[in-house]
CSV table of C-alpha atoms and ligand atoms in Angstrom, one decimal:
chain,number,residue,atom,x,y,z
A,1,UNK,CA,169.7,24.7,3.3
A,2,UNK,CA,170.4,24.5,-0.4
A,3,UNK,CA,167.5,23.1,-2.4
A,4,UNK,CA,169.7,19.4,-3.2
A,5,UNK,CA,167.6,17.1,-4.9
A,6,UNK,CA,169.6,13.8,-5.1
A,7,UNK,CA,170.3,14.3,-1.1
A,8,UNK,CA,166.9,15.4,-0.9
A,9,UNK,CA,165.6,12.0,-2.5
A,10,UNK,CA,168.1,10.0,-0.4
A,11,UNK,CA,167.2,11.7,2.4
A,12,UNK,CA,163.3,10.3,1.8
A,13,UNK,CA,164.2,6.5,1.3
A,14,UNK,CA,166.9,6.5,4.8
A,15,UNK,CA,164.4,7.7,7.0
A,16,UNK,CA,161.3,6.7,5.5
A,17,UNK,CA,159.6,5.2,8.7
A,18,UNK,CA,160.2,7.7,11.1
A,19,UNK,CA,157.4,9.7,11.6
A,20,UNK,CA,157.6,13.6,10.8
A,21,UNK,CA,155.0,14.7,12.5
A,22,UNK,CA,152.9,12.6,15.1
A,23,UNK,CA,149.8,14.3,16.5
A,24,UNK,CA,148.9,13.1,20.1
A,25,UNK,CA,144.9,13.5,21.5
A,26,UNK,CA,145.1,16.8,20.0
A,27,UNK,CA,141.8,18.8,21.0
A,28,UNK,CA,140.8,22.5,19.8
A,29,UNK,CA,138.0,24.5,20.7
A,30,UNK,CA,137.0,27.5,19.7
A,31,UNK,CA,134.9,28.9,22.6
A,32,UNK,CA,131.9,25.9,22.8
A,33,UNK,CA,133.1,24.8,19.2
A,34,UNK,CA,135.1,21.8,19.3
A,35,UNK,CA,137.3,22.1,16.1
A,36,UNK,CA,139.1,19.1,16.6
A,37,UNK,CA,138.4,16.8,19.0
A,38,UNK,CA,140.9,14.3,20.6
A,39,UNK,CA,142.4,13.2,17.1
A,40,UNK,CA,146.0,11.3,16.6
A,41,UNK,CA,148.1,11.0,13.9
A,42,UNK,CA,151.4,9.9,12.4
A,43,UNK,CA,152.8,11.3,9.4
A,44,UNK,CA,155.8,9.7,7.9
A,45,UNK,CA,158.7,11.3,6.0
A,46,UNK,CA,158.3,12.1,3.4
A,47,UNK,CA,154.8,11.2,2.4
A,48,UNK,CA,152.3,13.0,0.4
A,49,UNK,CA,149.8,12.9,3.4
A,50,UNK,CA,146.0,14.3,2.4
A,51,UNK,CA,143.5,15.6,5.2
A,52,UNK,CA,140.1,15.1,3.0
A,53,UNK,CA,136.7,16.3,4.4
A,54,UNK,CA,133.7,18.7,3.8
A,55,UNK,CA,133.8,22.1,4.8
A,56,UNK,CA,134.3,23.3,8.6
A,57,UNK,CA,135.1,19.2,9.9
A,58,UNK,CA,138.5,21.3,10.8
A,59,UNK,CA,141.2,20.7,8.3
A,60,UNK,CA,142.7,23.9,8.0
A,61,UNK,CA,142.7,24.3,12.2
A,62,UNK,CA,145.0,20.9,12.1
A,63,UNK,CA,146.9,22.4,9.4
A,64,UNK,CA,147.7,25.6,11.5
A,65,UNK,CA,148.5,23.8,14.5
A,66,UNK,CA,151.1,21.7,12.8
A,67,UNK,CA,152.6,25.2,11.3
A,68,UNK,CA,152.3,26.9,14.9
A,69,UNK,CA,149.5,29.6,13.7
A,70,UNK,CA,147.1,28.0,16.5
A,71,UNK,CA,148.4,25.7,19.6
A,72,UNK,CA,146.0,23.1,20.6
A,73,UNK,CA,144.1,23.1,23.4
A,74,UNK,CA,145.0,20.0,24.6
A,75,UNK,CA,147.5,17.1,23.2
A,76,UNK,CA,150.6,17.5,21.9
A,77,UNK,CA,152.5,17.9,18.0
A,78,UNK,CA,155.7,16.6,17.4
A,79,UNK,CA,157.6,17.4,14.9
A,80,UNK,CA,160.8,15.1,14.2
A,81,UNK,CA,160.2,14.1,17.6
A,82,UNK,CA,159.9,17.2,19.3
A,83,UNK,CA,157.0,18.7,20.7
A,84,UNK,CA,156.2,22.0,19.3
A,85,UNK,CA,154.4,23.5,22.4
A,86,UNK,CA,154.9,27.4,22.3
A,87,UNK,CA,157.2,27.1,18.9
A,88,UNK,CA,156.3,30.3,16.6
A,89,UNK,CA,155.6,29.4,13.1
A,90,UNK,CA,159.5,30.7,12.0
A,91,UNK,CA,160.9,28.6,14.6
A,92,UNK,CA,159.4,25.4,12.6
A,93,UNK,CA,160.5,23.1,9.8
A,94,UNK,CA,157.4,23.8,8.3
A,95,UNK,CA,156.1,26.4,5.8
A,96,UNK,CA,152.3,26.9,4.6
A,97,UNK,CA,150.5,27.5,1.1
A,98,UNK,CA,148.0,29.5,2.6
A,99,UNK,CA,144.5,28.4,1.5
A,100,UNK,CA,144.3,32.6,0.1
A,101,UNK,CA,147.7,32.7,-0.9
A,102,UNK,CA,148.7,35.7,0.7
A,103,UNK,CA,150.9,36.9,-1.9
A,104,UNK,CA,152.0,40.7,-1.7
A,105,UNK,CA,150.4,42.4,-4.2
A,106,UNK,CA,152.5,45.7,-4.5
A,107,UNK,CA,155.7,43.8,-4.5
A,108,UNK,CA,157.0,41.6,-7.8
A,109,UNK,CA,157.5,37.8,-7.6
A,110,UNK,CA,161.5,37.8,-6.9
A,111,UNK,CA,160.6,40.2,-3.4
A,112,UNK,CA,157.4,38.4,-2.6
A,113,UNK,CA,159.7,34.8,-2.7
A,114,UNK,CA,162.6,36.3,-1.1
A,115,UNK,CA,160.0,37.9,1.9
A,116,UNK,CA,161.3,34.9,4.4
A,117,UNK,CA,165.1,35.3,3.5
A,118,UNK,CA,165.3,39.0,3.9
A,119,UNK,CA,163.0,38.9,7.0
A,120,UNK,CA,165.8,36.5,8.5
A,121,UNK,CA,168.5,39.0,7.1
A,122,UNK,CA,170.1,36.6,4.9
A,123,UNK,CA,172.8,37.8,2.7
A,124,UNK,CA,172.1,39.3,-1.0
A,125,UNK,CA,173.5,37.4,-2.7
A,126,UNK,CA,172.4,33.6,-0.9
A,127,UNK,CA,168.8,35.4,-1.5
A,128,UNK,CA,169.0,36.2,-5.1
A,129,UNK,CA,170.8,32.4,-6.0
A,130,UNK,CA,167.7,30.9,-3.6
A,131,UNK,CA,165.4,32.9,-5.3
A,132,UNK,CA,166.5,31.7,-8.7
A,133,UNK,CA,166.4,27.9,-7.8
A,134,UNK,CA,163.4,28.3,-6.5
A,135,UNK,CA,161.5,30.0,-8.9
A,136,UNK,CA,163.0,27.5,-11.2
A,137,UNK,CA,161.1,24.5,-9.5
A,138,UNK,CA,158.2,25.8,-10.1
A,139,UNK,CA,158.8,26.7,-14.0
A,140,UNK,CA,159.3,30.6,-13.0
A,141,UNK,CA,162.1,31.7,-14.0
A,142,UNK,CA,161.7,35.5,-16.3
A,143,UNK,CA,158.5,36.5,-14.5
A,144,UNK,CA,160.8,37.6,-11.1
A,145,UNK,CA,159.7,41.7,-12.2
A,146,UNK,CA,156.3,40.9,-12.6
A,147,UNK,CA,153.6,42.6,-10.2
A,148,UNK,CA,151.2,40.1,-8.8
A,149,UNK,CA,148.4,41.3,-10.3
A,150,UNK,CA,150.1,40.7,-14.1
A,151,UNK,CA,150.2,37.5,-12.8
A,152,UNK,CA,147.4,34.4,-13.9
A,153,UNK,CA,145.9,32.3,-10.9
A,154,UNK,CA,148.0,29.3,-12.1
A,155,UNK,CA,151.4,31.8,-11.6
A,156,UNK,CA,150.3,32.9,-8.2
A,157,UNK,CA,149.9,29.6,-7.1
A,158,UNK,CA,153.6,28.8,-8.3
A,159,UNK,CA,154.9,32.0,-6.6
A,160,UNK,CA,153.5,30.8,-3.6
A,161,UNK,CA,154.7,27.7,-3.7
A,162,UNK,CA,158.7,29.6,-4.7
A,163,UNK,CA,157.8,31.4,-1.4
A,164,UNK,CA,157.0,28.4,0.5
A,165,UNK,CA,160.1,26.4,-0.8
A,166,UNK,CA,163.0,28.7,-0.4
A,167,UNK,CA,163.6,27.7,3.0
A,168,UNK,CA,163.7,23.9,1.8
A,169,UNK,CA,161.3,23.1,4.5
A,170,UNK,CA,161.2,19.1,5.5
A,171,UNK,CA,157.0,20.2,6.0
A,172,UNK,CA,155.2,21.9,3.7
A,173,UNK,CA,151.4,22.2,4.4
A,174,UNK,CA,149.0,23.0,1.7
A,175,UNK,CA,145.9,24.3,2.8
A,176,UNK,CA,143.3,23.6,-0.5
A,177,UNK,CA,146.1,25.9,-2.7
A,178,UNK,CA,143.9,24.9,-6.0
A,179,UNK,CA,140.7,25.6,-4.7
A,180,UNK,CA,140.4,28.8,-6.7
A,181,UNK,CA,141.6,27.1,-10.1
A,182,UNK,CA,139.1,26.2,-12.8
A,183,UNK,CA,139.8,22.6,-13.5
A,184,UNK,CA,141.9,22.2,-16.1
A,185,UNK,CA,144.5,24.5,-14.2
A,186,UNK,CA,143.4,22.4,-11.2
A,187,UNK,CA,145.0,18.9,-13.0
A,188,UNK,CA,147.7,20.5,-14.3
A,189,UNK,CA,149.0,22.0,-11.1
A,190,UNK,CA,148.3,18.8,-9.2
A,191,UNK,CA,150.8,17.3,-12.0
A,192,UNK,CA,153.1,20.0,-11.2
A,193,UNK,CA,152.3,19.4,-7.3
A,194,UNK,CA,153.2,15.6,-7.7
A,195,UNK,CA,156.3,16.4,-9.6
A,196,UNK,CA,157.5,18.7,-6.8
A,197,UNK,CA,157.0,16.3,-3.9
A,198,UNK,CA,158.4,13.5,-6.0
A,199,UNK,CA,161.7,15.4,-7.1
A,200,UNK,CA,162.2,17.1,-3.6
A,201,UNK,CA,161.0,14.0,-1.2
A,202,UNK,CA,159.7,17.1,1.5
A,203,UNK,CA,157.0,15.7,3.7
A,204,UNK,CA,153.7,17.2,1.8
A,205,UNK,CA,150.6,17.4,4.1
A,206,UNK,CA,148.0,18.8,1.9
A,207,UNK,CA,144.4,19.8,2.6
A,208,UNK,CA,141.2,19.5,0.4
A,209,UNK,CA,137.6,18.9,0.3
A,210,UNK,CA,137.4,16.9,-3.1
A,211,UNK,CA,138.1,13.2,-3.1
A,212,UNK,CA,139.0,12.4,-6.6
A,213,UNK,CA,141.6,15.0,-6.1
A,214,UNK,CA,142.9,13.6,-2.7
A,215,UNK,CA,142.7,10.5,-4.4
A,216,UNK,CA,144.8,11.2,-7.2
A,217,UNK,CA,148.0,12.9,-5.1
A,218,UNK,CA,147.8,11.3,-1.9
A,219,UNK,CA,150.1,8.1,-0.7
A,220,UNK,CA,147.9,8.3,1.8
A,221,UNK,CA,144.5,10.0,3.0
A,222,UNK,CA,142.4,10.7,6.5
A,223,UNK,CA,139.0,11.3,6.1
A,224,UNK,CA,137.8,13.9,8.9
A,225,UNK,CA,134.3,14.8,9.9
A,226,UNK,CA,132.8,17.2,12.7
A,227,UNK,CA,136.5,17.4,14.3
A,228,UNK,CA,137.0,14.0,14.1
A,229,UNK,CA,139.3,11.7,12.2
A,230,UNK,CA,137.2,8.8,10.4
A,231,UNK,CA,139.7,6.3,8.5
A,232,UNK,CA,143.5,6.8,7.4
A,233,UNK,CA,144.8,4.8,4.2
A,234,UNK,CA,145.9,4.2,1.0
A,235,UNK,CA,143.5,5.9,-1.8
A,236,UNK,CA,142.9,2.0,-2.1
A,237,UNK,CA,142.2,1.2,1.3
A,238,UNK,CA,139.6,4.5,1.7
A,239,UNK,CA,138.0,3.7,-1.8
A,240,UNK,CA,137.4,0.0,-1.7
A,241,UNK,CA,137.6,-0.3,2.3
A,242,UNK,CA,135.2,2.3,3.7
A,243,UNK,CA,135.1,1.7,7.2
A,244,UNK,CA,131.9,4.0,7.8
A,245,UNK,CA,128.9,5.3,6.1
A,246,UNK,CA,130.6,8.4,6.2
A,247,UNK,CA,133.6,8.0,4.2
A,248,UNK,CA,132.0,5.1,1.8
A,249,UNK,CA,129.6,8.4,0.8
A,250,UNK,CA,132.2,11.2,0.7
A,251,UNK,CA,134.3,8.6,-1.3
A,252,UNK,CA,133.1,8.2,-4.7
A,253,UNK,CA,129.7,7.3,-5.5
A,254,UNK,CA,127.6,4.6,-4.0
A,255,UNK,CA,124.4,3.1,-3.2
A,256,UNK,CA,124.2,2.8,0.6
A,257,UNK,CA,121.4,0.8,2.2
A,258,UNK,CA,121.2,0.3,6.2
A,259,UNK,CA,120.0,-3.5,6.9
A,260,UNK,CA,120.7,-6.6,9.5
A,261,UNK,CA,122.5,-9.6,9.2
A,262,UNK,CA,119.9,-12.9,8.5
A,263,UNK,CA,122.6,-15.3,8.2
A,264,UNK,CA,126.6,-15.7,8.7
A,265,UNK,CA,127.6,-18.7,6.8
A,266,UNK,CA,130.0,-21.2,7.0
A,267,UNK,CA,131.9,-20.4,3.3
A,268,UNK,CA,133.0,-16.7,4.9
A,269,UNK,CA,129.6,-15.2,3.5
A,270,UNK,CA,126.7,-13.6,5.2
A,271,UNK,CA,123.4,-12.4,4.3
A,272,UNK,CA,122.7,-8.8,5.0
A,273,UNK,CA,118.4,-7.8,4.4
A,274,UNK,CA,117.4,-4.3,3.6
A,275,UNK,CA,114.0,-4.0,2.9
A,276,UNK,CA,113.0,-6.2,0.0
A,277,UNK,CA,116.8,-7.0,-0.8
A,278,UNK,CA,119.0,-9.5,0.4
A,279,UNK,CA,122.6,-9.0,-0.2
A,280,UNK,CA,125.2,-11.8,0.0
A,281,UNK,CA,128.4,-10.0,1.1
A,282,UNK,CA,131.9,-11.2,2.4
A,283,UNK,CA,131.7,-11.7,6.7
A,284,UNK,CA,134.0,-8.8,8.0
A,285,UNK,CA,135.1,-9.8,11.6
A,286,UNK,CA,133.3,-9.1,14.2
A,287,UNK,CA,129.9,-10.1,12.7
A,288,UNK,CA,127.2,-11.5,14.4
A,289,UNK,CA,123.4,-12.3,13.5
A,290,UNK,CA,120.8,-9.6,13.8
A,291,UNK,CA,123.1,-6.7,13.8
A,292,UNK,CA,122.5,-3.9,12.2
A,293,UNK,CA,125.0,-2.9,9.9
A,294,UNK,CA,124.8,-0.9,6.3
A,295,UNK,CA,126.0,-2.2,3.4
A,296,UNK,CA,127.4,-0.2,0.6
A,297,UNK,CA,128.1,-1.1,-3.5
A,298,UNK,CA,129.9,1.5,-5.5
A,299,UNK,CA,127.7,2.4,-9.1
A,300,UNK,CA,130.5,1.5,-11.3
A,301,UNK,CA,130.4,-2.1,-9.3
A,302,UNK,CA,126.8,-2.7,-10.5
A,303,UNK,CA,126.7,-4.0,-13.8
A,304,UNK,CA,123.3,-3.9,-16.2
A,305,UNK,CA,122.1,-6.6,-18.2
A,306,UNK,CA,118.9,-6.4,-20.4
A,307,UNK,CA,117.9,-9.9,-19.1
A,308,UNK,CA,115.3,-10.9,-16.9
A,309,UNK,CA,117.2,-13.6,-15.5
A,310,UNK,CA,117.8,-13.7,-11.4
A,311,UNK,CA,120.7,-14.9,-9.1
A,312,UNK,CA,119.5,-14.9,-6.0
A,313,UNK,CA,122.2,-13.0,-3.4
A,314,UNK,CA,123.8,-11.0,-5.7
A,315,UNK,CA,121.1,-9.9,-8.4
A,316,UNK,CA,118.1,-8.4,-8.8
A,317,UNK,CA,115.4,-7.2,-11.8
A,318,UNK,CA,114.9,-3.5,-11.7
A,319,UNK,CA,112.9,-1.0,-14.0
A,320,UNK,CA,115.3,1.7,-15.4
A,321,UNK,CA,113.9,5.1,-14.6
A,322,UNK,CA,116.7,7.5,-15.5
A,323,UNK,CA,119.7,6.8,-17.8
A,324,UNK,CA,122.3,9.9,-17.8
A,325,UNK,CA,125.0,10.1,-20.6
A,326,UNK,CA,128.6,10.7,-18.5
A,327,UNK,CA,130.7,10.8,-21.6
A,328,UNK,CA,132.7,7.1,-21.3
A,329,UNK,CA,129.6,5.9,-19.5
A,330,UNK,CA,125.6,5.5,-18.3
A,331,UNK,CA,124.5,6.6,-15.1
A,332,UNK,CA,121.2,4.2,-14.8
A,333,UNK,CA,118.9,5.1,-11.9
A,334,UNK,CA,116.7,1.8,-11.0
A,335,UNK,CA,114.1,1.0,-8.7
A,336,UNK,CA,113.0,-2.8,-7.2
A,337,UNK,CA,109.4,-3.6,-7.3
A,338,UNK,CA,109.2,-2.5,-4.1
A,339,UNK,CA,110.5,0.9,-4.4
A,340,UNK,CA,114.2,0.7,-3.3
A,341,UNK,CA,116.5,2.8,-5.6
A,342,UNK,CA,119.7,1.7,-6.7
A,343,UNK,CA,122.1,3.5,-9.5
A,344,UNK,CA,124.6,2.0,-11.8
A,345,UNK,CA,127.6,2.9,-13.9
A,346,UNK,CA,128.1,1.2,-16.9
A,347,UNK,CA,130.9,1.8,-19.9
A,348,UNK,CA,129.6,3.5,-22.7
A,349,UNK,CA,129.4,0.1,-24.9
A,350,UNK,CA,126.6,-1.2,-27.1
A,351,UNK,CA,125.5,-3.6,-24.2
A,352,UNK,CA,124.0,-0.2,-22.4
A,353,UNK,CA,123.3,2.4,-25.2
A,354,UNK,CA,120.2,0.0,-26.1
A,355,UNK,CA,118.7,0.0,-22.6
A,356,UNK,CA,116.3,2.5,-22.2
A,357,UNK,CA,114.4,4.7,-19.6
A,358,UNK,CA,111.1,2.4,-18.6
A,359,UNK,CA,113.5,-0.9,-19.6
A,360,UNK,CA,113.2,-3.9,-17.3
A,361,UNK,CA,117.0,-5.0,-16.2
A,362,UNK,CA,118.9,-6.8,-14.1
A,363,UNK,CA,121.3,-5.6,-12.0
A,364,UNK,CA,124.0,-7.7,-10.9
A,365,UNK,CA,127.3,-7.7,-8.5
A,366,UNK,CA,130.0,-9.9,-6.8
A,367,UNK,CA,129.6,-10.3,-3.2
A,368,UNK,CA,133.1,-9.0,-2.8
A,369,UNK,CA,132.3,-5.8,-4.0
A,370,UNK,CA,130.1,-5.0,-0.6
A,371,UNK,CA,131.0,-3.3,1.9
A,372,UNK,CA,129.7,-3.8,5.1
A,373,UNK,CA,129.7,-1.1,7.3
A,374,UNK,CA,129.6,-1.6,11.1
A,375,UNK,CA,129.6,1.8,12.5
B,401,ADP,N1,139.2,31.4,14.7
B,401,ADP,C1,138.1,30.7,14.9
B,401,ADP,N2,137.2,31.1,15.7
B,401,ADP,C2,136.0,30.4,15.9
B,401,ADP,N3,135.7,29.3,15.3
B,401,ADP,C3,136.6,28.8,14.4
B,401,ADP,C4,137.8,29.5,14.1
B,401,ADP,N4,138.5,28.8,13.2
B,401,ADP,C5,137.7,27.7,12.9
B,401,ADP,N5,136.6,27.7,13.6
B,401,ADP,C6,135.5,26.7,13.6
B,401,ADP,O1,136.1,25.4,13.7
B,401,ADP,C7,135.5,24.5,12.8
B,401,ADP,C8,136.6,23.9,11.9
B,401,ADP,O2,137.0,24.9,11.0
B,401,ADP,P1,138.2,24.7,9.9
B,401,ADP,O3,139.3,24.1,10.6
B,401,ADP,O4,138.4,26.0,9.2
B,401,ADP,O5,137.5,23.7,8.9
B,401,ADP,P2,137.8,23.3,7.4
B,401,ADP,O6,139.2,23.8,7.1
B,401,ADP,O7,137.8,21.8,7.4
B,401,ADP,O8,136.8,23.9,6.6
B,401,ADP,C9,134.4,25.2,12.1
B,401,ADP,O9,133.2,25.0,12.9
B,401,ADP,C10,134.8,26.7,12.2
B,401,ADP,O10,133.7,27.5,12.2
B,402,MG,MG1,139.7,25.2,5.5
């Protein structure tokens, strides 16, 4: 039960493929709300595993079944290939950063991380060392007399973490724990986060509602919506793979235009039409002429050019009607002569701080960087 990080690491590479937790056609409702709804899932061992979606598509109900605070109301949750059913949240290799903390405010830091041991009647003395180790991983140590509330929001998310780690559980779930930080706090404990998971090779399964940050931690991601799980991946996969309209929108920022396909060619390429623009885009499988599909182009994949020349497919002259300063970049907002609007991203370089609001441009992009969007 010791806190052992070379076993710990070894431990992640042996049994990297077998999955931790697996979640079979797992349904919850609460009365007519369907929280989840018939969702599946594997998590491997080991992985730093992200649930991303908005608020109330049922993140934190996943995350409590998994830790045994809710049972589902149908399906089943294994956990090292063992189902769960009717195992109290003590009973589990699992431990949770609740989404509130739930720290102990009339207690210090070392009773507040030793709560589990004691409550399990461990002996002194295995509580105090455990205690010290863990309130050394998360950069602690000399704040064990302090009261919670002599504490900043960045220390009571450490202490919670101390609490959650003692145990060494092979599961920790994270439910949003730096959704109360203001940002820089935020990047720094996600550094702090990934140095944890990376030095103790525990399965992390972490919730949140913000992409870059899911995008930043995770080694891999499901997107949820309305009890549902959309797309799991790689940030790469999810960011420059959208397989919806959904997640290509949730997922960093894009134009996205519904259309039909006018053409599938022979070269692998199809034409997609959406209103007065034609988009030639890479022919996922499955395609067939006169479907209706959406298309989607990230900003930063647009780029701006104070031309008037045209490539047909794959460009298009726009008149600039809002340029944003971002810092490292433009934000352009464009419209078509026909009134379609399409943004862009470009790098804070001379070739865009001399276009100007009321500028005619051209906008151009690679057919690769389409998506098309079938659902
Ligand atoms: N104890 C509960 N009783 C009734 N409805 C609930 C309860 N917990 C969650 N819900 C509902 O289930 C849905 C998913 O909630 P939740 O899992 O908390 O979403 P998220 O964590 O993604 O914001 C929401 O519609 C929410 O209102
Ligand atoms: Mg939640």
């Amino acid at each position: 039960m010791s806190i052992d990080i070379d076993n710990k690491i070894q431990g992640k590479t042996s049994s990297k493929s077998e999955p931790t937790v697996e979640i079979r056609n797992v349904s919850k409702w609460f009365g007519e709300v369907a929280a989840l709804d018939n969702v599946s899932l594997n998590i491997q061992q080991g992985e730093f595993f992200s649930l991303l979606g908005p608020s109330g598509c049922g993140k934190t109900t996943l995350l409590r079944m998994i830790g045994g605070f809710e049972s589902p109301s149908e399906g089943q949750i294994l956990i090292d290939g063992t189902d769960t059913i009717g195992e109290p949240p003590y009973a589990r290799s699992t431990n949770m950063i609740f989404q509130h903390l739930a720290l102990f405010p009339h207690m210090n830091v070392i009773e507040n991380v030793a709560f589990g041991l004691k409550m399990k009647s461990f002996q002194s003395d295995t509580i105090d060392q455990k205690v010290q180790e863990s309130l050394e991983l998360v950069r602690l140590e000399g704040y064990g007399q302090r009261k919670i509330d002599q504490l900043s929001g960045g220390q009571k998310q450490r202490v919670a973490m101390a609490r959650a780690l003692i145990n060494n559980p092979s599961v920790l779930l994270l439910d949003e724990p730096l959704g109360a930080l203001d940002l820089q706090l935020r990047l720094q404990m996600q550094d702090e986060l990934r140095r944890l998971h990376k030095s103790l090779g525990n399965t992390f399964i972490f919730v949140t509602h913000d992409q870059g940050e899911a995008m930043a931690m995770s080694d891999r991601i499901a997107v949820m919506d309305q009890g549902h799980i959309l797309q799991v991946g790689t940030p790469e996969d999810i960011y420059e793979t959208p397989k919806t309209r959904f997640v290509a929108d949730f997922v960093g920022h894009t134009n996205v235009f519904d259309g039909n396909v006018t053409k599938i060619e022979e070269n692998g390429e199809c034409l997609v039409s959406s209103l007065d623009l034609v988009f030639r885009c890479i022919t996922p499988d499955g395609l067939t002429e006169g479907q209706p599909v959406s298309i989607a182009l990230r900003f930063e994949d647009v780029s701006v050019e104070n031309t008037t020349e045209q490539l047909n497919g794959t460009s298009i002259s726009v008149l600039v009607t809002e340029k944003m300063y971002l810092g490292g970049m433009f934000r352009f907002k464009n419209i078509t002569e026909d009134g379609t609007e399409l943004t862009a991203d470009a790098p804070n370089k001379h070739s865009a701080q001399s276009i100007s609001e009321g500028d005619t441009v051209t906008l151009s992009w690679r057919p690769t960087d389409i998506s098309v969007l079938i659902e």
